Amino acid sequence: MDNKQLLENKTLLVTGGTGSFGHCFTKYVLDNYNPKKIIIYSRDEYKQFVMANEYKQYADKLRFFIGDVRDGARLERAMEGVDYVIHAAALKQVPACEYNPAEAIKTNVNGAENVINAALNCGVKRVVALSTDKAVNPVNLYGATKMVSDKLFIAANAYSGTKDINFSIVRYGNVAGSRGSIIPFFRSLIEKGATELPITDYRMTRFWISLPEGVELVLKALKDAKGGETFISKIPSFNVKDLAEAMAPGIATTEVGIRPGEKLDEIMVTTEDAPFTYEYDKHYIVYPQVVYNDRQVPDLSGKKVEEGFYYSSGNNKEWMSVEEIRRRLGEAIYE
């Protein structure tokens, strides 16, 4: 199947579709493919109103469903006739999840289970769930709920039976320019005339991935997944102190200390995952430790990583200079 055929006349549903990813995914797909329709499933009527007005030219291909992933019956109604589901809905703010743990579990864990059950019951063909670096060796509740969510989507392949359906995961860290990430935070401070920027730890590193790159990884998973894979892009790293310099040359910085639940580096693949990880030209795939059906065969065009391998923003081979960060800042999509 070539890329153009992938979404030809297909119906897609995006949970949490009014978020940063949903906006970019919707525009990217409608600009480059010919789907039958895209259903935006989310719980905020105002954000849906804004998005509908923003994409008026695509009104014939867009549908908006008010609904919460906590509501299994509503999900089933929304998934009738759907071919592909992209699960982007989640409670993502680390402090909010720490303060409201039961709410995080209801959305991120119970919601994931509802998406899986609805997809199995409604004849959906492919489900791709968005993960996060925080699900790897989690140190906060958000990461723990997303780790459980990942496990649920991987194990869902055990229930596919004779159905033509598979479940896979894409994993990346904070997207450059997305709501709640460090770039909009720094921009806001700079625009307000700040004379220094707070940095939690001068050793802190992060991966750089743009919204379009995140969308492309999801489309790759839709095209290539056989069930249970975790797709991870090869992307550059940067030092957060260099980001501050790129955004405001010569500005002073102050080290304020790591917040609860925060890590120095983003980790995408652990040494424990190494025996199940293959490297490809532009990405890694972590294959499931338990194979649930005979369709789950690794793509042997890749190379198995070495024993002890791990992939983090701190041990990455590709690093961005201040000049490269500044160039990419000009290309970033801000939500």
JSON list of C-alpha atoms in Angstrom, two decimals, residues 15 26 36 60 79 94 102 110 119 128 132 138 146 151-152 179 204 218 236 259 264 303:
[
{"chain": "A", "resi": 15, "resn": "THR", "atom": "CA", "xyz": [-9.89, 11.32, 20.36]},
{"chain": "A", "resi": 26, "resn": "THR", "atom": "CA", "xyz": [-6.40, 17.07, 10.73]},
{"chain": "A", "resi": 36, "resn": "LYS", "atom": "CA", "xyz": [-13.91, 10.11, 3.48]},
{"chain": "A", "resi": 60, "resn": "ASP", "atom": "CA", "xyz": [-17.75, 18.37, 4.05]},
{"chain": "A", "resi": 79, "resn": "MET", "atom": "CA", "xyz": [-16.90, 4.72, 16.07]},
{"chain": "A", "resi": 94, "resn": "VAL", "atom": "CA", "xyz": [2.11, 16.43, 35.50]},
{"chain": "A", "resi": 102, "resn": "ALA", "atom": "CA", "xyz": [-8.29, 9.51, 40.36]},
{"chain": "A", "resi": 110, "resn": "ASN", "atom": "CA", "xyz": [-10.12, 3.64, 31.94]},
{"chain": "A", "resi": 119, "resn": "ALA", "atom": "CA", "xyz": [-12.77, -0.33, 18.46]},
{"chain": "A", "resi": 128, "resn": "VAL", "atom": "CA", "xyz": [-2.73, 4.08, 17.01]},
{"chain": "A", "resi": 132, "resn": "THR", "atom": "CA", "xyz": [5.07, 9.76, 25.91]},
{"chain": "A", "resi": 138, "resn": "PRO", "atom": "CA", "xyz": [7.74, 6.52, 35.12]},
{"chain": "A", "resi": 146, "resn": "LYS", "atom": "CA", "xyz": [0.43, 6.23, 30.29]},
{"chain": "A", "resi": 151, "resn": "LYS", "atom": "CA", "xyz": [0.32, -2.02, 28.08]},
{"chain": "A", "resi": 152, "resn": "LEU", "atom": "CA", "xyz": [-3.44, -2.09, 27.48]},
{"chain": "A", "resi": 179, "resn": "ARG", "atom": "CA", "xyz": [0.57, 23.89, 24.41]},
{"chain": "A", "resi": 204, "resn": "MET", "atom": "CA", "xyz": [18.63, 19.09, 31.35]},
{"chain": "A", "resi": 218, "resn": "VAL", "atom": "CA", "xyz": [1.42, 8.19, 13.38]},
{"chain": "A", "resi": 236, "resn": "PRO", "atom": "CA", "xyz": [17.89, 15.36, 17.62]},
{"chain": "A", "resi": 259, "resn": "ARG", "atom": "CA", "xyz": [10.24, 19.92, 39.84]},
{"chain": "A", "resi": 264, "resn": "LEU", "atom": "CA", "xyz": [16.98, 15.31, 33.49]},
{"chain": "A", "resi": 303, "resn": "LYS", "atom": "CA", "xyz": [18.87, -4.19, 12.58]}
]
